[in-house]
Amino acid sequence: MLRARAARRIAAAAAYGGGGVGLLGGAMLGVLITEVALARRVVGGAGGTPPHADGRYGSAFVHGLGREPLLLGVLGDSTAAGQGVHRPRQTPGALLASGLAAVAERPVELRNVALSGAQTYDLERQVTQILCDPERLPDVCVIMIGANDVTHRVPATRSVRLLTEAVRRLREAGCEVVVGTCPDLGTIEPVYQPLRWLARRLSRQLAAAQTIGVLSAGGRTVSLGDLLGPEFEANPRELFGPDNYHPSAEGYATAAMAVLPTLCATLGLWPEDEERPDAARREGILPLARAAAEAAAEGGTEVTARGRWALLKHRKRRRLPTGPEVAPDGERPAHTGKSPASQPGDRDPGRTCG
């Protein structure tokens, strides 16, 4: 269990303020720099601004039950922001808000403060932004972060420490937290060996260490690694966007379907029998580091703290609704065949309360 040992070492160093550990020799580094240069020529740029999807979802439930909306916060990088798609309803935040509204039978207010290109150090600003109104604190937050830390060679210990601090701040404010851990960067189609091998190794190693840190701060994690692995690798034209780097609308829907069950479970919206491990689905109570390592290798795997141990679950994915009852205000549902009234808007990374 070398991956579990490495994740445990990174998480421990992050907790105690340790530095990064060098993994590459000089010759290997030279080869990788050449590979990075070649990959950048092929991978398209992430131009444009992600669609602005903030707003209320599931408004039809207001009149039926009269309950106040849940507030969903989304933080992270370009994946969380929805870079690569053109309609607000195609972004992961909108997909999760729609799904949560349908399961809870309650309207959901979405506030997305994710920023394309963000590294984990930007979470401090994003958390401050999402918590700036004490009268409207999120009920639950979803964080997707880590890919840019790998590509910019941020020490894993620093990355995990900053993520853990962000989760802890949100939990202390009373927010539930679900983290989609670092995706498997070895699936990016134009990237060749040995860079592909290293990208896969480093991203999975970071994902496992992220899991240990997040659980120590009171959050839950869902692995996006293997989920964005075989499925994306087998269907790159469908699940990657035009730039061959960010997911397409179908790719974001695949990821959202994996995160939604955990999002519902953390709010107590899932049946109680689903909270018990099912041996038939290879679920169980495992040592934390081992659970983190196993989750990093298989997408859609949830890890939840159980004292000094961890519950590893493979939740059944739930189809995301597209009906009018979960369409965002001002946007027509997808099945009408009409263009949405709302257009992608600019997101100001420096936006403040009020």
PDB file of C-alpha atoms in Angstrom, residues 46-267:
ATOM      1  CA  ALA A  46      -9.502  27.834 -21.963  1.00  0.00           C
ATOM      2  CA  GLY A  47     -10.757  31.056 -23.477  1.00  0.00           C
ATOM      3  CA  GLY A  48     -13.972  32.777 -22.523  1.00  0.00           C
ATOM      4  CA  THR A  49     -15.808  33.206 -19.267  1.00  0.00           C
ATOM      5  CA  PRO A  50     -17.754  30.323 -17.673  1.00  0.00           C
ATOM      6  CA  PRO A  51     -21.549  30.777 -17.748  1.00  0.00           C
ATOM      7  CA  HIS A  52     -22.952  32.615 -14.748  1.00  0.00           C
ATOM      8  CA  ALA A  53     -25.392  30.134 -13.205  1.00  0.00           C
ATOM      9  CA  ASP A  54     -26.105  31.733  -9.808  1.00  0.00           C
ATOM     10  CA  GLY A  55     -29.754  31.902  -8.865  1.00  0.00           C
ATOM     11  CA  ARG A  56     -32.707  29.887  -7.585  1.00  0.00           C
ATOM     12  CA  TYR A  57     -33.450  26.354  -8.748  1.00  0.00           C
ATOM     13  CA  GLY A  58     -36.627  24.393  -8.067  1.00  0.00           C
ATOM     14  CA  SER A  59     -38.831  27.450  -7.606  1.00  0.00           C
ATOM     15  CA  ALA A  60     -41.939  25.293  -8.151  1.00  0.00           C
ATOM     16  CA  PHE A  61     -41.412  23.829  -4.668  1.00  0.00           C
ATOM     17  CA  VAL A  62     -41.887  27.226  -2.985  1.00  0.00           C
ATOM     18  CA  HIS A  63     -45.654  27.191  -3.432  1.00  0.00           C
ATOM     19  CA  GLY A  64     -46.042  23.512  -2.642  1.00  0.00           C
ATOM     20  CA  LEU A  65     -44.232  23.421   0.683  1.00  0.00           C
ATOM     21  CA  GLY A  66     -43.473  27.034   1.526  1.00  0.00           C
ATOM     22  CA  ARG A  67     -40.004  26.175   2.827  1.00  0.00           C
ATOM     23  CA  GLU A  68     -37.005  28.484   2.676  1.00  0.00           C
ATOM     24  CA  PRO A  69     -34.484  27.569  -0.014  1.00  0.00           C
ATOM     25  CA  LEU A  70     -31.329  25.673   0.755  1.00  0.00           C
ATOM     26  CA  LEU A  71     -28.172  27.633  -0.032  1.00  0.00           C
ATOM     27  CA  LEU A  72     -25.524  25.759  -2.039  1.00  0.00           C
ATOM     28  CA  GLY A  73     -22.038  27.233  -2.357  1.00  0.00           C
ATOM     29  CA  VAL A  74     -19.557  26.094  -5.001  1.00  0.00           C
ATOM     30  CA  LEU A  75     -15.845  26.846  -4.721  1.00  0.00           C
ATOM     31  CA  GLY A  76     -12.744  25.793  -6.626  1.00  0.00           C
ATOM     32  CA  ASP A  77     -11.154  26.026 -10.055  1.00  0.00           C
ATOM     33  CA  SER A  78     -12.327  25.970 -13.675  1.00  0.00           C
ATOM     34  CA  THR A  79     -14.032  22.588 -13.228  1.00  0.00           C
ATOM     35  CA  ALA A  80     -16.173  23.984 -10.425  1.00  0.00           C
ATOM     36  CA  ALA A  81     -16.816  27.158 -12.429  1.00  0.00           C
ATOM     37  CA  GLY A  82     -17.976  25.200 -15.493  1.00  0.00           C
ATOM     38  CA  GLN A  83     -15.276  26.243 -17.944  1.00  0.00           C
ATOM     39  CA  GLY A  84     -15.828  24.730 -21.388  1.00  0.00           C
ATOM     40  CA  VAL A  85     -19.653  24.824 -21.638  1.00  0.00           C
ATOM     41  CA  HIS A  86     -21.873  27.625 -22.897  1.00  0.00           C
ATOM     42  CA  ARG A  87     -25.177  27.390 -21.029  1.00  0.00           C
ATOM     43  CA  PRO A  88     -25.628  28.051 -17.294  1.00  0.00           C
ATOM     44  CA  ARG A  89     -27.640  24.841 -16.806  1.00  0.00           C
ATOM     45  CA  GLN A  90     -24.672  22.772 -18.103  1.00  0.00           C
ATOM     46  CA  THR A  91     -22.319  23.844 -15.302  1.00  0.00           C
ATOM     47  CA  PRO A  92     -21.740  21.453 -12.384  1.00  0.00           C
ATOM     48  CA  GLY A  93     -23.128  23.992  -9.907  1.00  0.00           C
ATOM     49  CA  ALA A  94     -26.425  24.248 -11.784  1.00  0.00           C
ATOM     50  CA  LEU A  95     -26.624  20.476 -12.224  1.00  0.00           C
ATOM     51  CA  LEU A  96     -26.074  19.900  -8.508  1.00  0.00           C
ATOM     52  CA  ALA A  97     -28.539  22.639  -7.510  1.00  0.00           C
ATOM     53  CA  SER A  98     -31.199  21.146  -9.794  1.00  0.00           C
ATOM     54  CA  GLY A  99     -30.616  17.634  -8.486  1.00  0.00           C
ATOM     55  CA  LEU A 100     -30.599  18.750  -4.853  1.00  0.00           C
ATOM     56  CA  ALA A 101     -33.851  20.685  -5.345  1.00  0.00           C
ATOM     57  CA  ALA A 102     -35.524  17.609  -6.817  1.00  0.00           C
ATOM     58  CA  VAL A 103     -34.403  15.284  -4.017  1.00  0.00           C
ATOM     59  CA  ALA A 104     -35.153  17.755  -1.201  1.00  0.00           C
ATOM     60  CA  GLU A 105     -38.383  18.972  -2.876  1.00  0.00           C
ATOM     61  CA  ARG A 106     -37.215  22.390  -1.862  1.00  0.00           C
ATOM     62  CA  PRO A 107     -35.803  25.356  -3.788  1.00  0.00           C
ATOM     63  CA  VAL A 108     -32.033  25.742  -3.853  1.00  0.00           C
ATOM     64  CA  GLU A 109     -30.098  29.000  -4.130  1.00  0.00           C
ATOM     65  CA  LEU A 110     -26.788  28.564  -5.941  1.00  0.00           C
ATOM     66  CA  ARG A 111     -23.816  30.816  -5.331  1.00  0.00           C
ATOM     67  CA  ASN A 112     -20.669  29.935  -7.269  1.00  0.00           C
ATOM     68  CA  VAL A 113     -17.430  31.743  -6.383  1.00  0.00           C
ATOM     69  CA  ALA A 114     -15.075  29.337  -8.201  1.00  0.00           C
ATOM     70  CA  LEU A 115     -12.421  30.897 -10.423  1.00  0.00           C
ATOM     71  CA  SER A 116     -10.872  29.438 -13.571  1.00  0.00           C
ATOM     72  CA  GLY A 117      -7.164  28.820 -13.090  1.00  0.00           C
ATOM     73  CA  ALA A 118      -7.440  28.877  -9.301  1.00  0.00           C
ATOM     74  CA  GLN A 119      -4.944  26.989  -7.189  1.00  0.00           C
ATOM     75  CA  THR A 120      -5.681  25.927  -3.642  1.00  0.00           C
ATOM     76  CA  TYR A 121      -4.237  29.130  -2.180  1.00  0.00           C
ATOM     77  CA  ASP A 122      -7.239  30.991  -3.705  1.00  0.00           C
ATOM     78  CA  LEU A 123      -9.642  29.094  -1.438  1.00  0.00           C
ATOM     79  CA  GLU A 124      -8.934  31.531   1.399  1.00  0.00           C
ATOM     80  CA  ARG A 125     -10.402  34.358  -0.698  1.00  0.00           C
ATOM     81  CA  GLN A 126     -13.275  32.219  -1.945  1.00  0.00           C
ATOM     82  CA  VAL A 127     -14.245  31.068   1.552  1.00  0.00           C
ATOM     83  CA  THR A 128     -14.213  34.676   2.772  1.00  0.00           C
ATOM     84  CA  GLN A 129     -16.454  35.599  -0.156  1.00  0.00           C
ATOM     85  CA  ILE A 130     -18.948  32.785   0.396  1.00  0.00           C
ATOM     86  CA  LEU A 131     -19.180  33.554   4.145  1.00  0.00           C
ATOM     87  CA  CYS A 132     -19.339  37.334   3.812  1.00  0.00           C
ATOM     88  CA  ASP A 133     -23.065  37.564   4.629  1.00  0.00           C
ATOM     89  CA  PRO A 134     -23.703  36.054   8.098  1.00  0.00           C
ATOM     90  CA  GLU A 135     -27.456  36.127   7.383  1.00  0.00           C
ATOM     91  CA  ARG A 136     -27.080  33.896   4.293  1.00  0.00           C
ATOM     92  CA  LEU A 137     -24.488  31.265   5.108  1.00  0.00           C
ATOM     93  CA  PRO A 138     -24.510  28.175   2.862  1.00  0.00           C
ATOM     94  CA  ASP A 139     -26.117  25.006   4.137  1.00  0.00           C
ATOM     95  CA  VAL A 140     -23.591  22.990   2.148  1.00  0.00           C
ATOM     96  CA  CYS A 141     -20.550  23.763   0.012  1.00  0.00           C
ATOM     97  CA  VAL A 142     -18.963  21.760  -2.792  1.00  0.00           C
ATOM     98  CA  ILE A 143     -15.274  22.280  -3.511  1.00  0.00           C
ATOM     99  CA  MET A 144     -13.453  21.036  -6.631  1.00  0.00           C
ATOM    100  CA  ILE A 145      -9.754  21.878  -6.589  1.00  0.00           C
ATOM    101  CA  GLY A 146      -6.288  20.430  -7.135  1.00  0.00           C
ATOM    102  CA  ALA A 147      -5.600  20.064 -10.856  1.00  0.00           C
ATOM    103  CA  ASN A 148      -3.831  23.420 -11.151  1.00  0.00           C
ATOM    104  CA  ASP A 149      -1.727  22.615  -8.099  1.00  0.00           C
ATOM    105  CA  VAL A 150      -0.400  19.544  -9.915  1.00  0.00           C
ATOM    106  CA  THR A 151       0.258  21.319 -13.212  1.00  0.00           C
ATOM    107  CA  HIS A 152       1.970  24.243 -11.430  1.00  0.00           C
ATOM    108  CA  ARG A 153       4.048  21.906  -9.234  1.00  0.00           C
ATOM    109  CA  VAL A 154       2.643  23.226  -5.945  1.00  0.00           C
ATOM    110  CA  PRO A 155       3.998  21.061  -3.088  1.00  0.00           C
ATOM    111  CA  ALA A 156       1.312  18.563  -2.142  1.00  0.00           C
ATOM    112  CA  THR A 157       1.758  19.312   1.556  1.00  0.00           C
ATOM    113  CA  ARG A 158       0.975  22.998   0.990  1.00  0.00           C
ATOM    114  CA  SER A 159      -1.991  22.160  -1.229  1.00  0.00           C
ATOM    115  CA  VAL A 160      -3.493  19.799   1.347  1.00  0.00           C
ATOM    116  CA  ARG A 161      -2.882  22.222   4.219  1.00  0.00           C
ATOM    117  CA  LEU A 162      -4.687  25.067   2.432  1.00  0.00           C
ATOM    118  CA  LEU A 163      -7.633  22.849   1.490  1.00  0.00           C
ATOM    119  CA  THR A 164      -7.909  21.538   5.051  1.00  0.00           C
ATOM    120  CA  GLU A 165      -7.933  25.091   6.413  1.00  0.00           C
ATOM    121  CA  ALA A 166     -10.685  26.081   3.971  1.00  0.00           C
ATOM    122  CA  VAL A 167     -12.855  23.094   4.937  1.00  0.00           C
ATOM    123  CA  ARG A 168     -12.310  23.802   8.617  1.00  0.00           C
ATOM    124  CA  ARG A 169     -13.405  27.441   8.216  1.00  0.00           C
ATOM    125  CA  LEU A 170     -16.585  26.385   6.445  1.00  0.00           C
ATOM    126  CA  ARG A 171     -17.384  23.724   9.036  1.00  0.00           C
ATOM    127  CA  GLU A 172     -16.816  26.180  11.890  1.00  0.00           C
ATOM    128  CA  ALA A 173     -19.325  28.496  10.190  1.00  0.00           C
ATOM    129  CA  GLY A 174     -21.889  25.676  10.244  1.00  0.00           C
ATOM    130  CA  CYS A 175     -21.632  24.587   6.583  1.00  0.00           C
ATOM    131  CA  GLU A 176     -21.521  20.975   5.483  1.00  0.00           C
ATOM    132  CA  VAL A 177     -18.685  20.363   3.009  1.00  0.00           C
ATOM    133  CA  VAL A 178     -18.231  17.912   0.138  1.00  0.00           C
ATOM    134  CA  VAL A 179     -14.928  17.947  -1.747  1.00  0.00           C
ATOM    135  CA  GLY A 180     -14.507  16.500  -5.226  1.00  0.00           C
ATOM    136  CA  THR A 181     -10.857  15.497  -5.046  1.00  0.00           C
ATOM    137  CA  CYS A 182      -8.221  16.114  -7.714  1.00  0.00           C
ATOM    138  CA  PRO A 183      -9.162  14.488 -11.044  1.00  0.00           C
ATOM    139  CA  ASP A 184      -6.894  12.056 -12.851  1.00  0.00           C
ATOM    140  CA  LEU A 185      -4.797  14.286 -15.120  1.00  0.00           C
ATOM    141  CA  GLY A 186      -3.431  11.221 -16.875  1.00  0.00           C
ATOM    142  CA  THR A 187      -6.627  11.116 -18.972  1.00  0.00           C
ATOM    143  CA  ILE A 188      -5.901  14.343 -20.884  1.00  0.00           C
ATOM    144  CA  GLU A 189      -5.749  13.066 -24.452  1.00  0.00           C
ATOM    145  CA  PRO A 190      -2.842  15.099 -25.950  1.00  0.00           C
ATOM    146  CA  VAL A 191      -0.499  14.290 -23.034  1.00  0.00           C
ATOM    147  CA  TYR A 192       1.930  11.436 -23.765  1.00  0.00           C
ATOM    148  CA  GLN A 193       4.300   9.284 -21.750  1.00  0.00           C
ATOM    149  CA  PRO A 194       6.125   9.779 -19.454  1.00  0.00           C
ATOM    150  CA  LEU A 195       4.165  12.920 -18.565  1.00  0.00           C
ATOM    151  CA  ARG A 196       0.874  10.989 -18.636  1.00  0.00           C
ATOM    152  CA  TRP A 197       2.217   8.452 -16.122  1.00  0.00           C
ATOM    153  CA  LEU A 198       3.528  11.164 -13.813  1.00  0.00           C
ATOM    154  CA  ALA A 199       0.356  13.274 -14.079  1.00  0.00           C
ATOM    155  CA  ARG A 200      -1.728  10.240 -13.100  1.00  0.00           C
ATOM    156  CA  ARG A 201       0.544   9.358 -10.201  1.00  0.00           C
ATOM    157  CA  LEU A 202       0.764  12.879  -8.769  1.00  0.00           C
ATOM    158  CA  SER A 203      -2.947  13.652  -9.171  1.00  0.00           C
ATOM    159  CA  ARG A 204      -4.031  10.395  -7.508  1.00  0.00           C
ATOM    160  CA  GLN A 205      -1.496  10.905  -4.748  1.00  0.00           C
ATOM    161  CA  LEU A 206      -2.826  14.410  -4.132  1.00  0.00           C
ATOM    162  CA  ALA A 207      -6.432  13.160  -4.188  1.00  0.00           C
ATOM    163  CA  ALA A 208      -5.678  10.572  -1.500  1.00  0.00           C
ATOM    164  CA  ALA A 209      -3.898  13.127   0.687  1.00  0.00           C
ATOM    165  CA  GLN A 210      -6.756  15.603   0.156  1.00  0.00           C
ATOM    166  CA  THR A 211      -9.177  12.983   1.472  1.00  0.00           C
ATOM    167  CA  ILE A 212      -7.225  12.545   4.701  1.00  0.00           C
ATOM    168  CA  GLY A 213      -7.033  16.313   5.240  1.00  0.00           C
ATOM    169  CA  VAL A 214     -10.698  16.966   4.437  1.00  0.00           C
ATOM    170  CA  LEU A 215     -11.947  14.227   6.751  1.00  0.00           C
ATOM    171  CA  SER A 216      -9.780  15.558   9.582  1.00  0.00           C
ATOM    172  CA  ALA A 217     -11.546  18.919   9.171  1.00  0.00           C
ATOM    173  CA  GLY A 218     -15.051  17.417   9.222  1.00  0.00           C
ATOM    174  CA  GLY A 219     -15.864  17.207   5.509  1.00  0.00           C
ATOM    175  CA  ARG A 220     -16.617  14.360   3.115  1.00  0.00           C
ATOM    176  CA  THR A 221     -14.926  13.559  -0.179  1.00  0.00           C
ATOM    177  CA  VAL A 222     -15.938  12.070  -3.513  1.00  0.00           C
ATOM    178  CA  SER A 223     -13.231  10.854  -5.849  1.00  0.00           C
ATOM    179  CA  LEU A 224     -13.347  12.290  -9.366  1.00  0.00           C
ATOM    180  CA  GLY A 225     -10.113  10.580 -10.397  1.00  0.00           C
ATOM    181  CA  ASP A 226     -11.077   7.234 -11.894  1.00  0.00           C
ATOM    182  CA  LEU A 227     -14.488   8.629 -12.812  1.00  0.00           C
ATOM    183  CA  LEU A 228     -12.769  11.051 -15.153  1.00  0.00           C
ATOM    184  CA  GLY A 229     -10.479   8.181 -16.112  1.00  0.00           C
ATOM    185  CA  PRO A 230     -11.912   5.152 -17.955  1.00  0.00           C
ATOM    186  CA  GLU A 231     -15.128   6.949 -18.934  1.00  0.00           C
ATOM    187  CA  PHE A 232     -13.291  10.004 -20.221  1.00  0.00           C
ATOM    188  CA  GLU A 233     -10.491   7.930 -21.733  1.00  0.00           C
ATOM    189  CA  ALA A 234     -12.970   5.716 -23.578  1.00  0.00           C
ATOM    190  CA  ASN A 235     -15.113   8.629 -24.822  1.00  0.00           C
ATOM    191  CA  PRO A 236     -12.787  11.639 -25.140  1.00  0.00           C
ATOM    192  CA  ARG A 237     -14.792  13.219 -27.972  1.00  0.00           C
ATOM    193  CA  GLU A 238     -17.960  13.173 -25.860  1.00  0.00           C
ATOM    194  CA  LEU A 239     -16.711  13.884 -22.354  1.00  0.00           C
ATOM    195  CA  PHE A 240     -13.936  16.408 -23.067  1.00  0.00           C
ATOM    196  CA  GLY A 241     -14.738  19.876 -24.370  1.00  0.00           C
ATOM    197  CA  PRO A 242     -13.303  21.580 -27.473  1.00  0.00           C
ATOM    198  CA  ASP A 243     -10.026  22.443 -25.717  1.00  0.00           C
ATOM    199  CA  ASN A 244      -9.328  18.731 -24.958  1.00  0.00           C
ATOM    200  CA  TYR A 245      -8.796  19.670 -21.312  1.00  0.00           C
ATOM    201  CA  HIS A 246     -12.041  20.739 -19.655  1.00  0.00           C
ATOM    202  CA  PRO A 247     -15.091  18.449 -19.551  1.00  0.00           C
ATOM    203  CA  SER A 248     -17.947  18.836 -22.019  1.00  0.00           C
ATOM    204  CA  ALA A 249     -21.572  19.180 -20.905  1.00  0.00           C
ATOM    205  CA  GLU A 250     -21.796  15.363 -20.816  1.00  0.00           C
ATOM    206  CA  GLY A 251     -18.574  15.203 -18.803  1.00  0.00           C
ATOM    207  CA  TYR A 252     -19.840  17.649 -16.201  1.00  0.00           C
ATOM    208  CA  ALA A 253     -23.102  15.698 -15.943  1.00  0.00           C
ATOM    209  CA  THR A 254     -21.117  12.497 -15.302  1.00  0.00           C
ATOM    210  CA  ALA A 255     -19.177  14.174 -12.498  1.00  0.00           C
ATOM    211  CA  ALA A 256     -22.298  15.788 -11.006  1.00  0.00           C
ATOM    212  CA  MET A 257     -24.123  12.442 -10.895  1.00  0.00           C
ATOM    213  CA  ALA A 258     -21.253  11.072  -8.805  1.00  0.00           C
ATOM    214  CA  VAL A 259     -21.241  13.991  -6.344  1.00  0.00           C
ATOM    215  CA  LEU A 260     -25.028  14.406  -5.935  1.00  0.00           C
ATOM    216  CA  PRO A 261     -25.670  11.331  -3.703  1.00  0.00           C
ATOM    217  CA  THR A 262     -22.986  12.459  -1.237  1.00  0.00           C
ATOM    218  CA  LEU A 263     -24.327  16.015  -1.340  1.00  0.00           C
ATOM    219  CA  CYS A 264     -27.779  14.697  -0.415  1.00  0.00           C
ATOM    220  CA  ALA A 265     -26.418  12.311   2.228  1.00  0.00           C
ATOM    221  CA  THR A 266     -24.548  15.059   4.050  1.00  0.00           C
ATOM    222  CA  LEU A 267     -27.850  16.950   4.406  1.00  0.00           C
TER     223      LEU A 267
END
